[in-house]
GROMACS .gro file of C-alpha atoms in nm:
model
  240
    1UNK     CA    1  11.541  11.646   9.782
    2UNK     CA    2  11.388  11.487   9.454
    3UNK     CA    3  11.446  11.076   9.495
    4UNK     CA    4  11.663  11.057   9.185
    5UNK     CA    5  11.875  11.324   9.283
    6UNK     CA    6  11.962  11.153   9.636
    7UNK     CA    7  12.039  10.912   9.506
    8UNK     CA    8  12.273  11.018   9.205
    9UNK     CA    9  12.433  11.257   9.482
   10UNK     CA   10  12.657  11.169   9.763
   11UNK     CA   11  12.471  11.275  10.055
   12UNK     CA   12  12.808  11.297  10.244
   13UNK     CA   13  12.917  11.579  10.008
   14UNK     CA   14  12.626  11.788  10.003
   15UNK     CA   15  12.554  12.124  10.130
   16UNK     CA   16  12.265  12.119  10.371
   17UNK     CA   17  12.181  12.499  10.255
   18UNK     CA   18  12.239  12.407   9.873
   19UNK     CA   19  11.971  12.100   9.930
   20UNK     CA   20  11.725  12.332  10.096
   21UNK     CA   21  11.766  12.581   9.804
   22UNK     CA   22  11.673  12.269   9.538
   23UNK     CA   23  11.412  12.152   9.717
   24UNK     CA   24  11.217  12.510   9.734
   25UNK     CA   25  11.336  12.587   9.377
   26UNK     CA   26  11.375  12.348   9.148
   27UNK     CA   27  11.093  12.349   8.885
   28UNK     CA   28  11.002  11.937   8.883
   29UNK     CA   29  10.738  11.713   9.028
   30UNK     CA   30  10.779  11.620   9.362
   31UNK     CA   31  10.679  11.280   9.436
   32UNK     CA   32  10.442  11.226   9.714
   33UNK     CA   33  10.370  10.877   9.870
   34UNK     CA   34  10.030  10.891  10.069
   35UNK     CA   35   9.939  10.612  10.340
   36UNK     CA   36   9.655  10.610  10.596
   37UNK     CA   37   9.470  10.335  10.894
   38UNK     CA   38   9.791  10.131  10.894
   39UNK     CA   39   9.684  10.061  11.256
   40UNK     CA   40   9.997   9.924  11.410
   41UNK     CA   41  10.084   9.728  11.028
   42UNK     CA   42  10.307   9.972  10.874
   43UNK     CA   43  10.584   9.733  10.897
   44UNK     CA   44  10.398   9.534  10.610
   45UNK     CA   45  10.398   9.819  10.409
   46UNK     CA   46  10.684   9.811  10.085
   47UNK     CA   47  10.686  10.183  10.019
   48UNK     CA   48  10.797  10.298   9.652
   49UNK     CA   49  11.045  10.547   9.603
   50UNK     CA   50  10.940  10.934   9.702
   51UNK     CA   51  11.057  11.208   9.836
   52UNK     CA   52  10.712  11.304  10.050
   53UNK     CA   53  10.579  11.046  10.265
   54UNK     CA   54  10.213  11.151  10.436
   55UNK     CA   55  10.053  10.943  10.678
   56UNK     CA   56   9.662  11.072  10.720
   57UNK     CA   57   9.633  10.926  11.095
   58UNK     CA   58   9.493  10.576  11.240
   59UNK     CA   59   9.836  10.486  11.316
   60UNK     CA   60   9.755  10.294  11.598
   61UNK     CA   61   9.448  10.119  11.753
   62UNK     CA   62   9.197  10.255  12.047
   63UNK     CA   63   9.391   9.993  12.248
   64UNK     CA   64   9.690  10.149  12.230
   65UNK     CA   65   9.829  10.346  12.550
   66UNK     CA   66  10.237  10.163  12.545
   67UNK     CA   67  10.491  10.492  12.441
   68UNK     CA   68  10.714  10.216  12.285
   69UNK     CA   69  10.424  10.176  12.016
   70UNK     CA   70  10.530  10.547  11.932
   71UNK     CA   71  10.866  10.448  11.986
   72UNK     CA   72  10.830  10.206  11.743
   73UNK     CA   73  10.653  10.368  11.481
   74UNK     CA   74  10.918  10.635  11.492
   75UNK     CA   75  11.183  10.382  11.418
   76UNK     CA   76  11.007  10.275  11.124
   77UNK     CA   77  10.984  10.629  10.989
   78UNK     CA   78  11.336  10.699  10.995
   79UNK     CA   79  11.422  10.377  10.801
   80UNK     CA   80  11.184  10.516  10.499
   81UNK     CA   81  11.393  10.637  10.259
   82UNK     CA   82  11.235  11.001  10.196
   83UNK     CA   83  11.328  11.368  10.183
   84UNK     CA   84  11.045  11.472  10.440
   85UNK     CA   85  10.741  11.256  10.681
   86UNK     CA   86  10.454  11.453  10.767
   87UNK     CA   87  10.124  11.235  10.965
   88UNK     CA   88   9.886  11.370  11.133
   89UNK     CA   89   9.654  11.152  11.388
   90UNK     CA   90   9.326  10.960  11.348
   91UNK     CA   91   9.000  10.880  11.554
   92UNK     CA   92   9.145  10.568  11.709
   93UNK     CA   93   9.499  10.749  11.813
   94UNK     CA   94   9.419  10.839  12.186
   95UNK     CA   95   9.802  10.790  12.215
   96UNK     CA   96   9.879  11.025  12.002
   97UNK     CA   97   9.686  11.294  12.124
   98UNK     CA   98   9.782  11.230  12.477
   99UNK     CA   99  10.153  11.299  12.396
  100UNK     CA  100  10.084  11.551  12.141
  101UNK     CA  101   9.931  11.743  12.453
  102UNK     CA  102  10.296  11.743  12.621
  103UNK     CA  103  10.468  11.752  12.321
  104UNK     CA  104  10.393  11.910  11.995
  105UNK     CA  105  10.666  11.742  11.800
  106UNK     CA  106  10.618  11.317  11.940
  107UNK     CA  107  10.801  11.212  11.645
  108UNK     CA  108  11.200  11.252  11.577
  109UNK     CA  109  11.190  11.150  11.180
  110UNK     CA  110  10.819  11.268  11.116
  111UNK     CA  111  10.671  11.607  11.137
  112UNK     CA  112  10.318  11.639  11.329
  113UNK     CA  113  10.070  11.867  11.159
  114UNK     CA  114   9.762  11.962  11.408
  115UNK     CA  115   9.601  12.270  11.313
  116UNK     CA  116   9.916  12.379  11.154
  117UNK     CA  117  10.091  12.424  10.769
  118UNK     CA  118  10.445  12.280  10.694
  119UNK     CA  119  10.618  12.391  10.392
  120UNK     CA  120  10.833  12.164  10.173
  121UNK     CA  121  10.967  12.192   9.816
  122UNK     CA  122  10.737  12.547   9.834
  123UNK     CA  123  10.437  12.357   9.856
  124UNK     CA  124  10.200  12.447  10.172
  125UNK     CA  125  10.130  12.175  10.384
  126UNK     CA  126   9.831  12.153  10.626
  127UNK     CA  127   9.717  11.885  10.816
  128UNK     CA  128   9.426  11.865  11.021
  129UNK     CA  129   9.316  11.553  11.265
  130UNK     CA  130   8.965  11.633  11.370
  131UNK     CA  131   8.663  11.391  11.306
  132UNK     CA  132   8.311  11.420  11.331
  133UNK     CA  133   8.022  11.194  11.586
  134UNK     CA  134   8.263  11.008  11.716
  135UNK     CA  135   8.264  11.116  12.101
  136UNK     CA  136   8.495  10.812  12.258
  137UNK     CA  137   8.741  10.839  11.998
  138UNK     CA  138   9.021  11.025  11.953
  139UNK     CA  139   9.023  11.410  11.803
  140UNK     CA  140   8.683  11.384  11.791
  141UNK     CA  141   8.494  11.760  11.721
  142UNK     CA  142   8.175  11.881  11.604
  143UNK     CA  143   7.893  12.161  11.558
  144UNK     CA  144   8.043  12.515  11.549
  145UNK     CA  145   8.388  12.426  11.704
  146UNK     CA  146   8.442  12.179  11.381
  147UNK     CA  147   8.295  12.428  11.138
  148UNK     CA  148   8.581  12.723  11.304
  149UNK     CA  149   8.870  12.465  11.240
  150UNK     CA  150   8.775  12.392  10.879
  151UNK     CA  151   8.709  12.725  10.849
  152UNK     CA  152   9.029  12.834  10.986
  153UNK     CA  153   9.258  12.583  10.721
  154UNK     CA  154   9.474  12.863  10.493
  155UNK     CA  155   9.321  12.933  10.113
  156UNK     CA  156   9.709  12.895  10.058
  157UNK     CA  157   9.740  12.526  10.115
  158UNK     CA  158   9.822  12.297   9.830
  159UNK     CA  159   9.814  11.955  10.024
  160UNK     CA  160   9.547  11.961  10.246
  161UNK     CA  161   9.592  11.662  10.512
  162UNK     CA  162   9.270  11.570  10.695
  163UNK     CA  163   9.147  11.197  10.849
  164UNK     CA  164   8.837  11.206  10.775
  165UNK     CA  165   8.676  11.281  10.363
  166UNK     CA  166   8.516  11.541  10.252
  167UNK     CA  167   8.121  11.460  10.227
  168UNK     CA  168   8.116  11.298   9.869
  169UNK     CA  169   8.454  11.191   9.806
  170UNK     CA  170   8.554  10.846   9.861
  171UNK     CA  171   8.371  10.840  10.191
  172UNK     CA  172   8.130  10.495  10.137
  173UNK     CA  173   8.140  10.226  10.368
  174UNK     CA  174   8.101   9.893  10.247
  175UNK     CA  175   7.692   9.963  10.365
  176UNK     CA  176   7.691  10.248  10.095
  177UNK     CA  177   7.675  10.518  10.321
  178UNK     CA  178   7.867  10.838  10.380
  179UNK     CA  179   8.121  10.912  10.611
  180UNK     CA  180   8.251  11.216  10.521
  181UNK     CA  181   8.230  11.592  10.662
  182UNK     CA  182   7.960  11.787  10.478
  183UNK     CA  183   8.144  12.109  10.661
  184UNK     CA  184   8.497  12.024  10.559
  185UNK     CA  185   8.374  11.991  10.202
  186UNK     CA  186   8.180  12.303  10.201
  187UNK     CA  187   8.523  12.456  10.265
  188UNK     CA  188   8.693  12.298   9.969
  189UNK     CA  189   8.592  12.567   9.711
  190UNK     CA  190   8.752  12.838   9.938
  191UNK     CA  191   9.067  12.609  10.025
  192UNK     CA  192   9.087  12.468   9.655
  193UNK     CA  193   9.399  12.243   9.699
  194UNK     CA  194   9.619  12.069   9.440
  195UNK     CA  195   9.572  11.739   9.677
  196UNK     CA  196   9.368  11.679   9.931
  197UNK     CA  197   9.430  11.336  10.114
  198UNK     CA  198   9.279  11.179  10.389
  199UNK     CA  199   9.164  10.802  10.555
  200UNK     CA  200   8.912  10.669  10.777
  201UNK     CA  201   8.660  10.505  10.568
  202UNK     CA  202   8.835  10.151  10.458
  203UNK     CA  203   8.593  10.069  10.236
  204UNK     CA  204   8.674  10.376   9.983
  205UNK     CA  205   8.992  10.375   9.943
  206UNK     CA  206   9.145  10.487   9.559
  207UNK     CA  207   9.161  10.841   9.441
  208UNK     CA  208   9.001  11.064   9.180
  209UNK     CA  209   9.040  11.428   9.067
  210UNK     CA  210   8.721  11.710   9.041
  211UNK     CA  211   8.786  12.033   8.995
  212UNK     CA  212   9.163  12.061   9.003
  213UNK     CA  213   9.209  11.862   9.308
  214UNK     CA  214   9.358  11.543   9.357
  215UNK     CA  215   9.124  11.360   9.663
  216UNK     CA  216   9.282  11.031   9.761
  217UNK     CA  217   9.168  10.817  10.067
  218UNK     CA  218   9.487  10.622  10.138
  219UNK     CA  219   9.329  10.412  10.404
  220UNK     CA  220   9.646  10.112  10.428
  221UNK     CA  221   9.371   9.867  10.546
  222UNK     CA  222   9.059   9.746  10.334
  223UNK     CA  223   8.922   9.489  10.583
  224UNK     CA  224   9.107   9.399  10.937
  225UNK     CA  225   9.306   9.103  10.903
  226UNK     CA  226   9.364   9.134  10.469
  227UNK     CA  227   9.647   9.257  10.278
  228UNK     CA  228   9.739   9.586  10.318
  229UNK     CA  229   9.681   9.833   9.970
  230UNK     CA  230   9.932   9.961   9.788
  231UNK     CA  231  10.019  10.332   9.935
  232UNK     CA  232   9.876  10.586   9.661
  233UNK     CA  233  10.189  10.783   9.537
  234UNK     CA  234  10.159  11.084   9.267
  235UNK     CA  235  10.419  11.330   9.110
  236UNK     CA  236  10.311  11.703   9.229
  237UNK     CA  237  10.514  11.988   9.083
  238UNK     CA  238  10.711  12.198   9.325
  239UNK     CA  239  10.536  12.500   9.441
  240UNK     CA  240  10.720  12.903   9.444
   0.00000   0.00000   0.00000
């Protein structure tokens, strides 16, 4: 549901059915909140109002093998005060994948996207974890098998969700040189989303727009140990 309407509503009055109808129909922007590489910090965060929050992965550290870290994390979703959570995992969530393994779903107040498209407010949803030459790390894929999955991401999708950047987008590290995926951004023409959002490289983080797509690296962290960035958030109109 749009922010202003939940909270000129009375949540304890409304229709589940009649709030799924507004949110696929109702011809206004939906406002999305993008975060990324909070790495175990997203309790610093002060999120503004939204009604889609994405995280793009790195939500925990190599280190990290506790379940209550998840546990936690998944508290802290649920106290955000938005319509839908969507995250998908990051190069340094081992944890993560581990559970995701067992479990599709880890999260109670956050939907997991691996490989997979979740629809909200009729806008298509895909999120995508993989990451390139990094063969310790988590969701780490390359070659052919990398080129099938970016191949594979629906021409329908109008938020594309991936950790790593495209090859050219907001992808510098503080050394000037690119980390992004020169075969996820060979894809982009076919895919052509309205947003496509993503982490990893700290150094890069901001957004800009080419080509009818909004590309946003909403890495949380600039350098380990200083303030966190503001999370990226931008009105998107409600797909059909």
């Amino acid at each position: 549901m749009h922010w202003w309407l939940h909270r000129q509503s009375n949540p304890e009055g409304q229709d589940p059915v009649l709030l799924d109808l507004l949110r696929e129909y109702l011809p206004m922007p939906v406002r999305i909140v993008v975060i990324s590489d909070t790495h175990l910090r997203h309790r610093e965060l002060r999120l503004p109002k939204g009604d889609l929050l994405i995280h793009c992965g790195d939500l925990f550290t190599l280190q990290s093998r506790d379940r209550s870290l998840v546990t936690d994390l998944d508290d802290w979703f649920g106290a955000q005060d938005f319509d839908q959570i969507v995250c998908i995992g990051g190069n340094h969530d081992h944890i993560l994948q581990d559970i995701a393994h067992r479990e599709p779903q880890p999260f109670a107040n956050a939907h997991y996207l691996q490989d997979t498209t979740f629809r909200y407010a009729g806008l298509n949803i895909h999120g995508s974890p993989w990451v390139p030459d990094l063969p310790y790390h988590a969701y780490d894929r390359d070659g052919a098998e990398l080129a099938n999955t970016w191949a594979r991401i629906p021409d329908n999708s109008d938020i594309l969700i991936t950790h790593v950047p495209p090859a050219g987008r907001l992808d510098q590290s503080s050394q000037g040189h690119s980390h992004g995926c020169p075969l996820l951004a060979a894809e982009l023409p076919r895919i052509a989303p309205k947003v496509h959002c993503f982490g990893h490289v700290h150094a890069s983080g901001g957004s800009e727009t080419e080509d009818g797509t909004v590309f946003i690296n909403a890495c949380s962290i600039d350098g380990w140990g200083a303030p966190l960035r503001q999370p990226i958030s931008i009105p998107l109109e409600a797909g059909s």
